[in-house]
Structure formats: C-alpha cells, structure tokens
CSV table of C-alpha atoms in Angstrom, one decimal:
chain,number,residue,atom,x,y,z
A,1045,MET,CA,1.7,-18.5,-37.2
A,1046,THR,CA,1.6,-14.8,-36.2
A,1047,GLY,CA,1.9,-14.8,-32.4
A,1048,VAL,CA,1.4,-16.4,-29.0
A,1049,THR,CA,-1.4,-15.5,-26.5
A,1050,ILE,CA,-0.7,-16.3,-22.8
A,1051,THR,CA,-3.7,-16.4,-20.4
A,1052,PRO,CA,-3.4,-14.8,-17.9
A,1053,PRO,CA,-0.5,-12.6,-19.0
A,1054,LYS,CA,0.2,-11.8,-15.3
A,1055,ALA,CA,-0.3,-14.1,-12.3
A,1056,SER,CA,0.5,-14.1,-8.6
A,1057,ILE,CA,2.5,-16.9,-7.2
A,1058,PRO,CA,2.0,-19.4,-5.7
A,1059,LEU,CA,-0.8,-20.0,-8.1
A,1060,SER,CA,-4.2,-20.6,-6.6
A,1061,GLY,CA,-6.9,-22.0,-8.9
A,1062,THR,CA,-5.2,-20.5,-12.0
A,1063,THR,CA,-3.6,-22.3,-14.9
A,1064,ILE,CA,-1.3,-20.3,-17.2
A,1065,THR,CA,-1.8,-21.4,-20.8
A,1066,ALA,CA,-0.2,-20.4,-24.0
A,1067,ALA,CA,-1.9,-20.7,-27.4
A,1068,ALA,CA,-0.5,-20.0,-30.9
A,1069,THR,CA,-2.4,-17.6,-33.1
A,1070,PRO,CA,-4.2,-18.0,-35.3
A,1071,ALA,CA,-5.9,-21.2,-34.2
A,1072,GLY,CA,-5.0,-24.1,-36.5
A,1073,ALA,CA,-1.4,-22.9,-37.1
A,1074,GLY,CA,-0.2,-26.4,-37.8
A,1075,THR,CA,1.6,-28.7,-35.4
A,1076,VAL,CA,2.8,-26.4,-32.6
A,1077,LYS,CA,5.5,-27.2,-30.0
A,1078,TYR,CA,5.7,-25.0,-27.0
A,1079,SER,CA,8.8,-24.3,-24.8
A,1080,LEU,CA,9.8,-22.0,-22.0
A,1081,VAL,CA,12.5,-19.4,-22.4
A,1082,ALA,CA,14.2,-17.3,-19.8
A,1083,ASP,CA,13.6,-13.5,-19.8
A,1084,LYS,CA,14.1,-11.5,-16.6
A,1085,VAL,CA,14.0,-14.8,-14.7
A,1086,ALA,CA,14.8,-18.4,-15.7
A,1087,PRO,CA,12.4,-21.3,-15.3
A,1088,ALA,CA,13.1,-23.2,-12.0
A,1089,ALA,CA,13.9,-26.9,-12.2
A,1090,ALA,CA,10.3,-28.1,-12.0
A,1091,THR,CA,8.7,-25.3,-14.0
A,1092,LYS,CA,7.5,-26.9,-17.2
A,1093,ILE,CA,5.2,-26.3,-20.2
A,1094,ASP,CA,3.3,-29.0,-21.9
A,1095,GLU,CA,4.7,-29.1,-25.4
A,1096,SER,CA,1.3,-29.8,-27.0
A,1097,SER,CA,-1.3,-28.0,-24.9
A,1098,GLY,CA,0.7,-25.0,-23.8
A,1099,ALA,CA,-0.3,-25.5,-20.1
A,1100,ILE,CA,2.4,-24.3,-17.7
A,1101,THR,CA,3.2,-25.9,-14.4
A,1102,LEU,CA,5.2,-23.9,-11.9
A,1103,ASP,CA,7.9,-25.1,-9.5
A,1104,PRO,CA,6.9,-24.1,-5.9
A,1105,LYS,CA,10.3,-22.4,-5.7
A,1106,GLN,CA,9.8,-20.5,-8.9
A,1107,PRO,CA,11.0,-16.9,-8.4
A,1108,GLY,CA,8.9,-14.0,-9.7
A,1109,GLY,CA,9.7,-12.2,-12.9
A,1110,SER,CA,9.0,-12.4,-16.6
A,1111,MET,CA,9.5,-15.5,-18.8
A,1112,LYS,CA,8.7,-16.2,-22.4
A,1113,VAL,CA,6.8,-19.0,-24.2
A,1114,ARG,CA,8.1,-19.9,-27.6
A,1115,ALA,CA,5.9,-21.6,-30.1
A,1116,ASP,CA,7.3,-23.5,-33.2
A,1117,ASN,CA,5.5,-25.1,-36.1
A,1118,GLU,CA,6.6,-26.5,-39.4
A,1119,SER,CA,7.6,-23.2,-40.9
A,1120,SER,CA,7.7,-20.4,-38.3
A,1121,TRP,CA,7.9,-19.5,-34.7
A,1122,ALA,CA,6.7,-16.7,-32.4
A,1123,ASP,CA,7.0,-15.9,-28.7
A,1124,ALA,CA,5.4,-13.9,-26.0
A,1125,SER,CA,6.2,-13.0,-22.4
A,1126,PHE,CA,4.2,-13.4,-19.2
A,1127,LYS,CA,4.9,-12.2,-15.7
A,1128,LEU,CA,4.9,-14.0,-12.3
A,1129,ILE,CA,4.5,-11.7,-9.3
A,1130,GLU,CA,5.4,-12.7,-5.8
A,1131,LYS,CA,3.2,-11.8,-2.8
A,1132,PRO,CA,4.3,-9.3,-0.2
A,1133,ALA,CA,4.9,-10.7,3.2
A,1134,ALA,CA,5.4,-7.7,5.5
A,1135,ILE,CA,6.5,-4.1,5.7
A,1136,ALA,CA,10.3,-4.1,5.9
A,1137,GLY,CA,10.6,-0.4,6.4
A,1138,THR,CA,9.0,3.0,6.0
A,1139,ALA,CA,10.5,6.2,4.7
A,1140,ALA,CA,8.8,9.4,6.1
A,1141,GLY,CA,8.9,12.4,3.8
A,1142,THR,CA,9.7,15.9,5.1
A,1143,TYR,CA,6.4,17.3,3.7
A,1144,GLU,CA,3.4,16.6,5.9
A,1145,GLY,CA,2.7,12.9,6.6
A,1146,HIS,CA,4.0,11.2,3.5
A,1147,PHE,CA,5.0,7.6,4.1
A,1148,VAL,CA,6.5,5.2,1.6
A,1149,HIS,CA,6.6,1.5,2.7
A,1150,THR,CA,9.0,-1.1,1.4
A,1151,PHE,CA,7.7,-4.7,1.5
A,1152,THR,CA,9.5,-8.0,1.9
A,1153,SER,CA,8.5,-10.9,-0.4
A,1154,ALA,CA,6.9,-14.2,0.5
A,1155,GLY,CA,8.9,-15.6,-2.4
A,1156,ALA,CA,12.5,-15.7,-3.4
A,1157,SER,CA,13.3,-12.0,-3.3
A,1158,ALA,CA,11.9,-8.5,-3.5
A,1159,ALA,CA,12.7,-8.4,-7.2
A,1160,GLY,CA,9.6,-10.7,-7.7
A,1161,LEU,CA,7.3,-8.0,-6.3
A,1162,ASP,CA,7.9,-5.8,-9.3
A,1163,GLY,CA,4.4,-5.0,-10.7
A,1164,GLU,CA,2.5,-5.9,-7.6
A,1165,ASN,CA,-0.2,-3.5,-6.5
A,1166,ILE,CA,-1.1,-2.5,-3.0
A,1167,ASN,CA,-4.3,-0.7,-1.8
A,1168,GLU,CA,-5.9,0.1,1.5
A,1169,LYS,CA,-9.2,-0.5,3.4
A,1170,PHE,CA,-10.5,0.8,6.7
A,1171,ASP,CA,-13.3,-0.9,8.7
A,1172,SER,CA,-14.6,2.6,9.4
A,1173,LEU,CA,-13.9,6.0,8.0
A,1174,THR,CA,-15.1,7.8,11.2
A,1175,ALA,CA,-13.8,7.9,14.7
A,1176,ASP,CA,-14.6,9.7,18.0
A,1177,THR,CA,-11.3,11.3,19.1
A,1178,PRO,CA,-10.2,13.6,22.0
A,1179,PHE,CA,-10.4,16.4,19.4
A,1180,GLY,CA,-14.0,15.7,18.4
A,1181,PRO,CA,-15.5,13.6,15.5
A,1182,PHE,CA,-13.0,12.6,12.8
A,1183,THR,CA,-13.8,11.8,9.2
A,1184,LEU,CA,-11.2,10.0,7.0
A,1185,GLN,CA,-10.8,10.1,3.3
A,1186,ALA,CA,-9.2,6.9,2.0
A,1187,ASN,CA,-8.6,5.3,-1.3
A,1188,ALA,CA,-11.8,4.0,-2.9
A,1189,ALA,CA,-12.3,0.3,-3.7
A,1190,GLY,CA,-10.9,-0.4,-7.1
A,1191,SER,CA,-8.7,2.7,-7.2
A,1192,SER,CA,-5.2,2.6,-8.5
A,1193,GLY,CA,-3.5,2.3,-5.1
A,1194,TRP,CA,0.3,2.0,-5.2
A,1195,ASP,CA,2.5,-0.2,-7.5
A,1196,LEU,CA,5.6,-1.8,-6.1
A,1197,ASP,CA,9.0,-1.8,-7.8
A,1198,SER,CA,11.7,-4.5,-8.0
A,1199,THR,CA,12.9,-3.5,-4.5
A,1200,GLY,CA,9.4,-3.9,-3.0
A,1201,LYS,CA,9.1,-0.1,-2.6
A,1202,MET,CA,5.8,1.7,-3.2
A,1203,GLY,CA,5.8,3.9,-6.2
A,1204,GLY,CA,4.2,6.8,-4.4
A,1205,PRO,CA,3.5,8.0,-0.8
A,1206,ASP,CA,0.7,7.1,1.5
A,1207,LYS,CA,-0.5,10.6,2.7
A,1208,VAL,CA,-1.6,10.8,6.3
A,1209,SER,CA,-2.9,14.2,7.6
A,1210,ILE,CA,-4.8,15.8,10.4
A,1211,GLY,CA,-6.8,19.0,10.1
A,1212,LYS,CA,-5.9,22.6,11.1
A,1213,GLY,CA,-9.0,23.0,13.3
A,1214,ILE,CA,-7.6,21.1,16.3
A,1215,ASP,CA,-8.0,23.2,19.4
A,1216,ALA,CA,-5.1,22.2,21.8
A,1217,SER,CA,-6.1,24.6,24.5
A,1218,PRO,CA,-8.2,22.1,26.5
A,1219,PHE,CA,-5.1,20.0,27.0
A,1220,VAL,CA,-2.6,22.8,27.8
A,1221,LYS,CA,-2.0,24.2,31.3
A,1222,ASN,CA,-2.1,28.0,31.3
A,1223,ALA,CA,-3.8,30.9,33.1
A,1224,SER,CA,-7.2,30.2,31.6
A,1225,ASN,CA,-6.9,26.4,32.1
A,1226,PRO,CA,-4.8,25.8,35.2
A,1227,THR,CA,-5.9,22.2,35.6
A,1228,PRO,CA,-6.6,20.5,32.2
A,1229,ALA,CA,-9.1,17.7,32.4
A,1230,LYS,CA,-6.9,15.6,30.1
A,1231,ALA,CA,-3.2,15.7,30.0
A,1232,LEU,CA,-1.0,15.3,27.0
A,1233,PRO,CA,-0.3,13.2,25.0
A,1234,GLN,CA,-3.8,12.8,23.4
A,1235,GLY,CA,-4.4,10.9,20.2
A,1236,PHE,CA,-6.1,8.1,18.3
A,1237,SER,CA,-5.4,5.3,15.9
A,1238,MET,CA,-7.2,3.9,12.9
A,1239,THR,CA,-6.0,0.6,11.5
A,1240,GLN,CA,-5.2,0.6,7.8
A,1241,LYS,CA,-5.6,-2.8,6.1
A,1242,LEU,CA,-3.2,-3.1,3.2
A,1243,HIS,CA,-4.1,-5.7,0.6
A,1244,ALA,CA,-2.0,-7.0,-2.3
A,1245,LYS,CA,-3.7,-7.6,-5.6
A,1246,THR,CA,-3.5,-11.3,-6.4
A,1247,PHE,CA,-3.9,-11.5,-10.2
A,1248,PRO,CA,-6.6,-11.9,-11.3
A,1249,ASP,CA,-8.2,-11.7,-7.9
A,1250,ALA,CA,-7.5,-9.7,-4.7
A,1251,THR,CA,-6.7,-10.8,-1.1
A,1252,LEU,CA,-6.0,-9.1,2.2
A,1253,ASP,CA,-2.3,-8.9,3.1
A,1254,ALA,CA,-1.2,-6.8,6.1
A,1255,THR,CA,-2.3,-4.1,8.5
A,1256,THR,CA,-0.6,-1.0,9.9
A,1257,PRO,CA,-1.9,1.6,12.3
A,1258,HIS,CA,-2.3,5.2,11.3
A,1259,VAL,CA,-1.7,7.1,14.6
A,1260,ARG,CA,-2.2,10.8,15.2
A,1261,THR,CA,-1.0,12.1,18.6
A,1262,LEU,CA,-0.9,15.6,20.0
A,1263,GLU,CA,2.0,15.9,22.5
A,1264,ASP,CA,4.2,18.3,24.3
A,1265,VAL,CA,7.9,17.9,23.3
A,1266,GLY,CA,10.3,20.2,25.0
A,1267,GLY,CA,7.6,22.7,25.7
A,1268,LYS,CA,6.4,22.8,22.1
A,1269,LEU,CA,3.1,21.3,21.0
A,1270,GLN,CA,3.3,19.0,18.0
A,1271,MET,CA,1.2,16.6,16.2
A,1272,THR,CA,2.9,13.3,15.4
A,1273,LEU,CA,1.7,11.3,12.5
A,1274,LYS,CA,2.7,7.6,12.3
A,1275,ALA,CA,2.2,4.9,9.6
A,1276,GLY,CA,4.2,1.7,9.4
A,1277,ALA,CA,7.7,2.2,10.7
A,1278,GLY,CA,7.8,6.0,10.0
A,1279,SER,CA,6.7,9.1,11.8
A,1280,VAL,CA,6.5,12.8,11.0
A,1281,SER,CA,6.0,15.6,13.6
A,1282,ILE,CA,4.4,18.9,12.8
A,1283,GLU,CA,4.4,21.9,15.2
A,1284,ILE,CA,1.0,23.1,16.4
A,1285,LYS,CA,0.5,26.8,17.0
A,1286,THR,CA,-1.9,27.7,19.9
A,1287,PRO,CA,-3.4,31.1,20.5
A,1288,ALA,CA,-1.9,33.1,23.5
A,1289,ALA,CA,-3.8,32.7,26.7
A,1290,PRO,CA,-6.0,35.6,27.7
A,1291,ALA,CA,-4.8,37.8,30.6
A,1292,THR,CA,-7.7,36.8,32.8
A,1293,PRO,CA,-9.1,33.3,33.3
A,1294,ALA,CA,-11.8,32.4,30.9
A,1295,THR,CA,-13.8,29.3,30.2
A,1296,PRO,CA,-11.8,27.1,27.8
A,1297,ALA,CA,-13.2,26.7,24.4
A,1298,ALA,CA,-14.7,23.3,23.5
A,1299,PRO,CA,-12.7,21.2,21.0
A,1300,LYS,CA,-13.7,21.9,17.4
A,1301,ALA,CA,-15.3,19.1,15.5
A,1302,ALA,CA,-13.5,17.5,12.6
A,1303,GLY,CA,-14.9,18.0,9.1
A,1304,GLU,CA,-14.3,16.3,5.8
A,1305,GLY,CA,-10.7,15.5,5.3
A,1306,ASP,CA,-8.1,17.0,3.0
A,1307,GLU,CA,-4.4,16.5,2.6
A,1308,ALA,CA,-3.2,20.0,3.6
A,1309,VAL,CA,-1.3,20.9,6.7
A,1310,PRO,CA,-2.6,20.0,10.2
A,1311,GLU,CA,-6.3,20.3,10.3
A,1312,ALA,CA,-9.1,18.7,12.4
A,1313,GLN,CA,-9.7,16.5,9.4
A,1314,GLY,CA,-7.7,13.8,7.8
A,1315,THR,CA,-6.8,11.9,4.7
A,1316,THR,CA,-5.0,8.8,3.7
A,1317,ASP,CA,-4.4,8.1,0.1
C-alpha cells in the first residue's frame, strides 16, 4: 500500500448529496481497514468511517476543519487528510480601509465556529451591471463568474478587500446652491444603491449565500461635498472638489455620463472586485 485517496478532498458541511470516501492505493492492496484520526479537528461522536468500504458518515454537529483517514493492511499503513468547510451565515462586521473604498468583511459560521470557515471561498454577483443614477448612466465592473473571489481564513475574514469606487467625472454643481444655481432642482444628498449578492462556494458546487448593498451617496457634510461609499457594515468618505462658481449666473452644466469603471479615485464610473 502506497497511499490513500479521499474523494472529494474538500467538502462543505452539512453534506448535501455528497459522500466522502477513502480508498487505499494501489487497488488490491490486501485486506484494508480504515479509521478516522484527528488532525486540526477531531471526529464528533457520530462521525464514523466504514472500516471496509471507506465511506464516511458525518455527525450533524461535526465542526469544520481537517481530519485524516488511516488505512492499515497486513503489512503497512498510509494516511491522508481531508477538509470539512462550514458555510458562512452572515456578515459579522466590515473593516473599511483608508484607501478609497476598500472593504473587508468578516463572516459568522452556520456551524460550530468561524474556524470551520477556513478555506471557504466567497464571490459576488449583481443582477445588473448598469444603473440610471442622479449623476447619469453608471456601468459597474464586477468579478466575473468563475473568478477567484475572496478566500476566508480561520476567523471568517476575507483574504483581500472588496473594492468599491465611483468615477471622477461626477459633476456636483447641479445639486449645489451657488450664484449660478440659486435653486438646485435636486437637493443633497443624492445617491444610488446596487445590491451585491455574495455566494459561498459549496464544494464541489456553488450556492447563493448573502446580499449586501453597495451604496454611493453624494452629500454635504459641514459645508464640504463628499462621496460616501458603503458596503456591508463599513463606509468610506472621499471629498469631492467642485469648480468655483462663475461671477455671473450661467446655465448649470448637465451631469456627465458615467463610463466604463475603474478602481481609481472618485470618478463617474465604478468598480467592485
């Protein structure tokens, strides 16, 4: 006997239509007896392996983490590890970075603890990548289907930020009272929201998990214009510079249309990735 193969090597719990099975290699390695061994996590009371077939049955209360299968025959033994991953339940908190709209979510687990989320993968989906906004048409760049998304660590925290931006081309003057626009047609705040659907990968399939709004709002805070970007429980505010009003009244410029998104500083465009 040279080794043990476990299929699948990584599975989401609770299992749904999946049976984890161990097999000694090469085939025909004598009379093999399988057993479960603790690794990062121990088998729960009702988590068992069939000594002959290698089929594993999980306790409904089995916590996520890695365990090992040991295979013994008449003259040798081998082992291999497999990983059980708990499903996220909700966003517990969001850390907002100081650079642009960078948001890092931390998730709670639907299982025993956040430690069981280690190795889970989160990605996003939007029903639409375009929106009509007070600032003109908006086009969003989001993660493509099948892209890498964000991995979670043993605390349930995303391994990288979700970047939310708005483009530089926003013209705030139609909403600001000044000599050339004494009575704005629309008062501040002005903004829009696009719902991000976060889904957790269920190994070996994928399933939708949670939603969180991405909100972009132009507002007057203490006499200063700022764009506030929100995702999950976090927010970032970026000051918006407006050109000085002309000395004589003039027709206010129409809002600039948004173009393709990028992840630079405030623009009349946007990204999330």
